[in-house]
Amino acid sequence: MATINENYLKLKAGYLFPEIARRVAAFTEANPEAPIIKLGIGDVTEPLPQACLEAMSKAISEMGDRATFKGYGPEQGYGWLREKIAAQDFQARNCDIDASEIFVSDGAKCDTGNILDIFGKDNRIAVTDPVYPVYVDTNVMAGHTGPANDDGKYEGLVYMPISADNNFTAEIPSDKVDLVYLCFPNNPTGATATQEHLKAWVDYAREHQAIILFDAAYEAFITDESLPHSIYEIEGAKDCAIEFRSFSKNAGFTGTRCAYTVVPKSLTATTSSGETVQLHQLWNRRQSTKFNGVSYIVQRGAEAVYSDAGQAQIKALVGFYLENAKIICDRLSKAGLTVYGGVNAPYVWVKTPNGLSSWEFFDKLLQTANVVGTPGSGFGAAGEGYFRISAFNSRANVEEAMTRVTENFKV
Ligand SMILES: *Cc1c(COP(=O)(O)O)cnc(C)c1O
C-alpha cells in the first residue's frame, strides 16, 4: 500500500480564502442584488504592458517558423534575459550580481517553496507573524515543523510578531536561527524596510551563518528614494541572502508567469559534518533536474520589461495601483480609521476600529458596504485586529468601495 507524506495532514486546510468565499457566497445568496466589490485577493487587474505584448507576439511568430523555432531553453533562463536582469535590476543599483547568479523561473511563489529542497531538515526557521502563508506551509510540507496549535502556529517555527509597535519590522532574534524569511515591501502589511533594518539582518545573518530568504516581489512599488530595492544593496548580503523577484506585480504577469531567484555564488551553507557547500551549485542542480525552464515566449515578454518602452509602461502600471492605494489610505484616514502601508506597496493594512476582531470587521464591511477585504488574522495570530485592503482593482471600483465604506464607518 502506498503511503502519503503525512506532513500534509498537519496543514490548517487552506482556511483563509475558502472561508472568505464561504461568507461572501452566503451573503450573496441572501442578498442576490448586492453589488459586491472585492478588494481582497492579491491579484492584478490591469492588462499587460504593450511592450510585453508586442515582444510575445513576435516570439509566437518565431515559434511558427522552422528557422526561428525554439525547443527546450536553458533551465536557468535565456542568457539575454539574465543579462538584462543583472544589469538593470542589480548592477544599476551598485549590486554586484552577475547574470550567472540569476535563475529565471515561472514564479516566486514556487521558488520560495522549492528553495527548501537544498536546505537540511534541522534548520531553525524564522517567519514574521503575520506572514505570506507560502513560507509557512511549504515548511510544514517539508516536515520542518510539528503540528499547529489553536492559534494556527506550528511547533518548531520561530514566529516574529510584527505590528504597529515595531513599525511592522521584526526584532532581530536574540538567539540563533538558520533561515529567515523577510518580505519587503511586505505582503500583507505594506511595510517597508530601511537600509538600517536590512543591515541589522545582514549583520545578524553573517554572525550566525544564517541565510536570509528575501522576497522582493513588490520592489517596484518602492517610491521612497531612501529605501533599498534589493537586499544586495546592503554590504555583505551576497554572503548570506537569496533574493526572490517576480514579474507578477510590476508587469502584471500573474497569469503569464515569470519570476527569478538570485543565488550568489559566494553563498554557502554547511553539511552536518561541517563541510562548506556552495548553494548556487545546489540550486543549479535542483533546477536542472526538476525544472525545464520558462516558455521562450514568456521570457521574451519579460525581457521587454527592460526596454525603454517597457520601463515607462510598468512605471505607469505600478503608479496606477499606487494611486489606488493612496485613495484608499486618504479616504479611510479621513473617515477616522488608522491605516498603514499603501505608500510603497499595493496593500493597505487597516487597524480595525472600535476593538472589532478582523473577522467582525470583515462581516461589517461585507454587510454594510458590500466590500470584501482580507482579515489580518488569516495571515497569522498577530494579524488579529487588522484588515488588508488591496489596491489591485479598477479606479472606479476603488472609488466606489471607499465611498461606501466611509459612508458606513464614521469612527
Ligand atoms: C504575489 C507574490 C509573489 C509573486 O508570486 P508569483 O508566483 O511570482 O506570481 C511572491 N511573494 C509574495 C509575498 C507575493 O505576494
CSV table of C-alpha atoms in Angstrom, one decimal, residues 108-375:
chain,number,residue,atom,x,y,z
A,108,ALA,CA,8.4,33.5,-6.9
A,109,LYS,CA,5.7,31.5,-5.1
A,110,CYS,CA,7.1,28.2,-6.3
A,111,ASP,CA,10.7,29.4,-5.8
A,112,THR,CA,10.1,30.4,-2.2
A,113,GLY,CA,8.7,26.9,-1.6
A,114,ASN,CA,11.2,25.0,-3.8
A,115,ILE,CA,14.2,26.6,-2.2
A,116,LEU,CA,13.7,24.3,0.8
A,117,ASP,CA,14.9,21.4,-1.4
A,118,ILE,CA,18.5,22.5,-1.0
A,119,PHE,CA,18.4,23.0,2.8
A,120,GLY,CA,18.7,20.4,5.6
A,121,LYS,CA,16.0,19.2,7.9
A,122,ASP,CA,17.3,20.6,11.2
A,123,ASN,CA,17.4,24.3,10.5
A,124,ARG,CA,15.7,26.7,12.9
A,125,ILE,CA,13.4,28.7,10.7
A,126,ALA,CA,12.0,32.2,11.4
A,127,VAL,CA,9.0,33.8,9.9
A,128,THR,CA,7.1,37.0,10.7
A,129,ASP,CA,3.6,37.0,12.1
A,130,PRO,CA,1.6,37.9,10.1
A,131,VAL,CA,3.2,36.3,7.1
A,132,TYR,CA,2.7,35.3,3.4
A,133,PRO,CA,1.4,31.8,4.1
A,134,VAL,CA,3.5,30.1,1.5
A,135,TYR,CA,6.7,30.3,3.6
A,136,VAL,CA,5.0,28.5,6.5
A,137,ASP,CA,3.0,25.9,4.6
A,138,THR,CA,6.0,24.8,2.5
A,139,ASN,CA,8.0,24.2,5.6
A,140,VAL,CA,5.1,22.2,7.1
A,141,MET,CA,5.0,20.1,3.9
A,142,ALA,CA,8.8,19.6,4.1
A,143,GLY,CA,8.4,18.2,7.6
A,144,HIS,CA,10.2,21.1,9.3
A,145,THR,CA,7.5,21.6,11.9
A,146,GLY,CA,5.3,19.8,14.4
A,147,PRO,CA,1.6,20.2,14.5
A,148,ALA,CA,-0.3,23.5,14.7
A,149,ASN,CA,-1.7,24.8,17.9
A,150,ASP,CA,-5.1,26.6,18.3
A,151,ASP,CA,-3.6,29.9,17.2
A,152,GLY,CA,-2.5,28.2,13.9
A,153,LYS,CA,1.2,28.4,14.9
A,154,TYR,CA,3.3,25.4,14.1
A,155,GLU,CA,5.6,23.8,16.6
A,156,GLY,CA,9.2,24.3,15.7
A,157,LEU,CA,8.9,27.5,13.8
A,158,VAL,CA,10.1,30.8,15.2
A,159,TYR,CA,7.4,33.4,14.9
A,160,MET,CA,8.5,37.1,15.0
A,161,PRO,CA,5.5,39.3,15.7
A,162,ILE,CA,5.2,42.5,13.6
A,163,SER,CA,2.7,45.2,14.5
A,164,ALA,CA,2.4,49.0,14.7
A,165,ASP,CA,4.5,48.8,17.9
A,166,ASN,CA,7.6,47.8,15.9
A,167,ASN,CA,6.7,49.5,12.6
A,168,PHE,CA,5.9,46.1,11.2
A,169,THR,CA,9.5,45.2,11.1
A,170,ALA,CA,10.6,42.2,13.3
A,171,GLU,CA,13.0,42.5,16.1
A,172,ILE,CA,16.3,40.8,15.3
A,173,PRO,CA,16.1,37.5,17.3
A,174,SER,CA,18.3,37.3,20.4
A,175,ASP,CA,19.0,33.6,19.8
A,176,LYS,CA,20.2,31.7,16.7
A,177,VAL,CA,18.1,30.9,13.7
A,178,ASP,CA,19.4,29.4,10.5
A,179,LEU,CA,16.8,30.5,7.9
A,180,VAL,CA,14.9,33.8,8.0
A,181,TYR,CA,12.1,34.8,5.6
A,182,LEU,CA,11.8,38.5,5.0
A,183,CYS,CA,9.4,40.2,2.6
A,184,PHE,CA,9.8,43.9,1.8
A,185,PRO,CA,7.7,45.8,0.7
A,186,ASN,CA,5.6,43.5,2.8
A,187,ASN,CA,2.6,41.4,2.0
A,188,PRO,CA,0.2,41.7,3.9
A,189,THR,CA,1.2,44.8,5.9
A,190,GLY,CA,2.6,47.0,3.1
A,191,ALA,CA,5.5,47.9,5.4
A,192,THR,CA,9.0,48.6,4.1
A,193,ALA,CA,12.5,48.1,5.4
A,194,THR,CA,15.1,50.8,5.7
A,195,GLN,CA,18.7,50.4,4.9
A,196,GLU,CA,19.5,50.2,8.6
A,197,HIS,CA,16.9,47.5,9.3
A,198,LEU,CA,18.2,45.3,6.4
A,199,LYS,CA,21.8,45.9,7.6
A,200,ALA,CA,20.9,44.7,11.0
A,201,TRP,CA,19.5,41.5,9.5
A,202,VAL,CA,22.6,41.0,7.3
A,203,ASP,CA,24.9,41.6,10.3
A,204,TYR,CA,22.8,39.0,12.2
A,205,ALA,CA,22.9,36.5,9.4
A,206,ARG,CA,26.6,36.8,9.0
A,207,GLU,CA,27.3,36.5,12.7
A,208,HIS,CA,25.1,33.4,13.0
A,209,GLN,CA,25.9,32.0,9.5
A,210,ALA,CA,22.1,32.2,8.8
A,211,ILE,CA,20.6,32.6,5.3
A,212,ILE,CA,18.0,35.3,4.6
A,213,LEU,CA,15.3,34.4,2.1
A,214,PHE,CA,14.4,37.8,0.9
A,215,ASP,CA,11.1,38.2,-1.1
A,216,ALA,CA,11.2,41.4,-3.1
A,217,ALA,CA,8.1,40.7,-5.2
A,218,TYR,CA,6.8,44.2,-4.5
A,219,GLU,CA,10.1,46.0,-5.1
A,220,ALA,CA,8.7,48.1,-8.0
A,221,PHE,CA,6.3,49.8,-5.6
A,222,ILE,CA,9.0,51.5,-3.7
A,223,THR,CA,8.6,55.2,-4.1
A,224,ASP,CA,10.7,56.4,-1.2
A,225,GLU,CA,14.2,57.0,-2.7
A,226,SER,CA,16.0,56.2,0.6
A,227,LEU,CA,14.6,52.6,0.7
A,228,PRO,CA,16.7,49.7,-0.6
A,229,HIS,CA,15.1,47.8,-3.5
A,230,SER,CA,17.3,44.7,-3.1
A,231,ILE,CA,19.0,43.1,-0.1
A,232,TYR,CA,22.2,43.2,-2.1
A,233,GLU,CA,22.3,46.9,-1.7
A,234,ILE,CA,23.5,46.0,1.9
A,235,GLU,CA,27.1,45.2,2.2
A,236,GLY,CA,27.8,41.6,2.9
A,237,ALA,CA,24.3,40.4,1.7
A,238,LYS,CA,25.9,38.4,-1.1
A,239,ASP,CA,27.3,36.1,1.6
A,240,CYS,CA,24.0,35.5,3.4
A,241,ALA,CA,21.0,36.1,1.2
A,242,ILE,CA,18.9,34.7,-1.6
A,243,GLU,CA,16.5,37.1,-3.2
A,244,PHE,CA,13.2,36.3,-5.0
A,245,ARG,CA,11.7,38.6,-7.6
A,246,SER,CA,8.7,38.4,-9.9
A,247,PHE,CA,7.2,40.0,-12.9
A,248,SER,CA,3.8,39.3,-11.5
A,249,LYS,CA,3.2,42.6,-9.6
A,250,ASN,CA,5.4,45.1,-11.6
A,251,ALA,CA,4.3,43.9,-15.1
A,252,GLY,CA,1.0,42.1,-14.4
A,253,PHE,CA,2.4,38.7,-15.1
A,254,THR,CA,0.3,36.8,-12.5
A,255,GLY,CA,-1.4,34.9,-15.3
A,256,THR,CA,1.6,34.9,-17.7
A,257,ARG,CA,4.2,33.5,-15.2
A,258,CYS,CA,7.7,34.7,-14.9
A,259,ALA,CA,10.0,35.4,-12.0
A,260,TYR,CA,13.6,34.9,-10.9
A,261,THR,CA,15.7,34.0,-8.0
A,262,VAL,CA,19.2,35.3,-7.2
A,263,VAL,CA,21.6,32.8,-5.6
A,264,PRO,CA,25.0,34.5,-5.3
A,265,LYS,CA,28.0,32.2,-5.9
A,266,SER,CA,29.6,33.4,-2.7
A,267,LEU,CA,26.7,31.9,-0.7
A,268,THR,CA,27.5,28.8,1.3
A,269,ALA,CA,26.0,26.6,4.0
A,270,THR,CA,27.4,23.5,5.7
A,271,THR,CA,26.9,19.8,5.8
A,272,SER,CA,26.1,18.1,9.1
A,273,SER,CA,29.8,17.3,9.4
A,274,GLY,CA,30.8,20.9,8.9
A,275,GLU,CA,31.9,20.9,5.3
A,276,THR,CA,31.1,24.1,3.3
A,277,VAL,CA,29.0,23.8,0.2
A,278,GLN,CA,28.1,26.4,-2.4
A,279,LEU,CA,24.3,27.0,-2.5
A,280,HIS,CA,24.4,28.2,-6.1
A,281,GLN,CA,25.7,24.8,-7.2
A,282,LEU,CA,22.9,23.0,-5.4
A,283,TRP,CA,20.1,25.3,-6.7
A,284,ASN,CA,21.5,24.9,-10.2
A,285,ARG,CA,21.4,21.1,-9.8
A,286,ARG,CA,17.9,21.3,-8.4
A,287,GLN,CA,16.5,23.5,-11.2
A,288,SER,CA,18.3,21.5,-13.9
A,289,THR,CA,16.7,18.3,-12.6
A,290,LYS,CA,13.2,19.3,-11.6
A,291,PHE,CA,12.6,22.3,-13.9
A,292,ASN,CA,12.7,22.7,-17.7
A,293,GLY,CA,12.7,26.5,-18.0
A,294,VAL,CA,10.1,29.2,-18.7
A,295,SER,CA,8.5,29.4,-22.1
A,296,TYR,CA,10.5,31.2,-24.7
A,297,ILE,CA,7.6,33.4,-25.5
A,298,VAL,CA,7.1,34.5,-21.8
A,299,GLN,CA,10.8,35.2,-21.4
A,300,ARG,CA,10.7,37.5,-24.4
A,301,GLY,CA,7.8,39.2,-22.7
A,302,ALA,CA,9.8,39.6,-19.5
A,303,GLU,CA,12.8,40.9,-21.5
A,304,ALA,CA,10.6,43.7,-22.9
A,305,VAL,CA,10.1,44.9,-19.3
A,306,TYR,CA,13.7,46.2,-19.6
A,307,SER,CA,13.2,48.1,-22.8
A,308,ASP,CA,12.7,51.9,-22.5
A,309,ALA,CA,9.1,51.5,-23.5
A,310,GLY,CA,8.6,48.6,-21.1
A,311,GLN,CA,10.1,50.6,-18.2
A,312,ALA,CA,7.8,53.5,-18.9
A,313,GLN,CA,4.8,51.2,-19.1
A,314,ILE,CA,5.5,49.3,-15.9
A,315,LYS,CA,6.1,52.6,-14.1
A,316,ALA,CA,2.7,53.8,-15.2
A,317,LEU,CA,1.1,50.5,-14.2
A,318,VAL,CA,2.6,50.5,-10.7
A,319,GLY,CA,1.8,54.2,-10.4
A,320,PHE,CA,-1.8,53.4,-11.2
A,321,TYR,CA,-2.1,50.9,-8.4
A,322,LEU,CA,-0.2,53.2,-6.0
A,323,GLU,CA,-2.7,56.0,-6.8
A,324,ASN,CA,-5.4,53.5,-5.8
A,325,ALA,CA,-3.6,52.8,-2.6
A,326,LYS,CA,-3.3,56.5,-1.9
A,327,ILE,CA,-7.0,56.9,-2.4
A,328,ILE,CA,-7.7,54.1,0.0
A,329,CYS,CA,-5.4,55.5,2.6
A,330,ASP,CA,-6.7,59.0,2.3
A,331,ARG,CA,-10.3,58.2,2.4
A,332,LEU,CA,-10.1,55.7,5.2
A,333,SER,CA,-7.9,58.1,7.3
A,334,LYS,CA,-10.4,60.8,6.7
A,335,ALA,CA,-13.1,58.5,8.0
A,336,GLY,CA,-11.1,58.1,11.2
A,337,LEU,CA,-9.6,54.7,10.5
A,338,THR,CA,-5.9,54.1,11.2
A,339,VAL,CA,-4.1,52.8,8.1
A,340,TYR,CA,-0.6,51.5,7.5
A,341,GLY,CA,1.3,50.7,4.3
A,342,GLY,CA,-0.1,51.7,0.9
A,343,VAL,CA,2.7,54.1,0.1
A,344,ASN,CA,5.5,51.8,-1.1
A,345,ALA,CA,3.2,48.8,-1.5
A,346,PRO,CA,-0.2,47.9,-3.1
A,347,TYR,CA,-1.6,46.8,0.3
A,348,VAL,CA,-3.2,49.0,2.9
A,349,TRP,CA,-3.2,47.4,6.4
A,350,VAL,CA,-6.1,48.8,8.4
A,351,LYS,CA,-6.5,48.8,12.2
A,352,THR,CA,-9.9,47.5,12.8
A,353,PRO,CA,-12.0,50.2,14.6
A,354,ASN,CA,-13.7,50.0,17.9
A,355,GLY,CA,-11.9,46.9,19.0
A,356,LEU,CA,-13.6,44.7,16.3
A,357,SER,CA,-11.8,41.5,15.5
A,358,SER,CA,-10.5,41.0,12.0
A,359,TRP,CA,-13.5,38.8,11.1
A,360,GLU,CA,-16.0,41.0,12.7
A,361,PHE,CA,-14.8,43.9,10.6
A,362,PHE,CA,-14.9,41.7,7.6
A,363,ASP,CA,-18.5,40.9,8.2
A,364,LYS,CA,-19.4,44.5,8.9
A,365,LEU,CA,-17.8,45.7,5.7
A,366,LEU,CA,-19.4,43.0,3.7
A,367,GLN,CA,-22.9,43.6,5.1
A,368,THR,CA,-22.9,47.4,5.2
A,369,ALA,CA,-20.7,48.4,2.3
A,370,ASN,CA,-20.7,45.1,0.2
A,371,VAL,CA,-16.9,45.4,0.2
A,372,VAL,CA,-14.7,42.3,0.6
A,373,GLY,CA,-11.2,42.6,2.1
A,374,THR,CA,-8.9,40.1,3.9
A,375,PRO,CA,-9.0,39.6,7.7
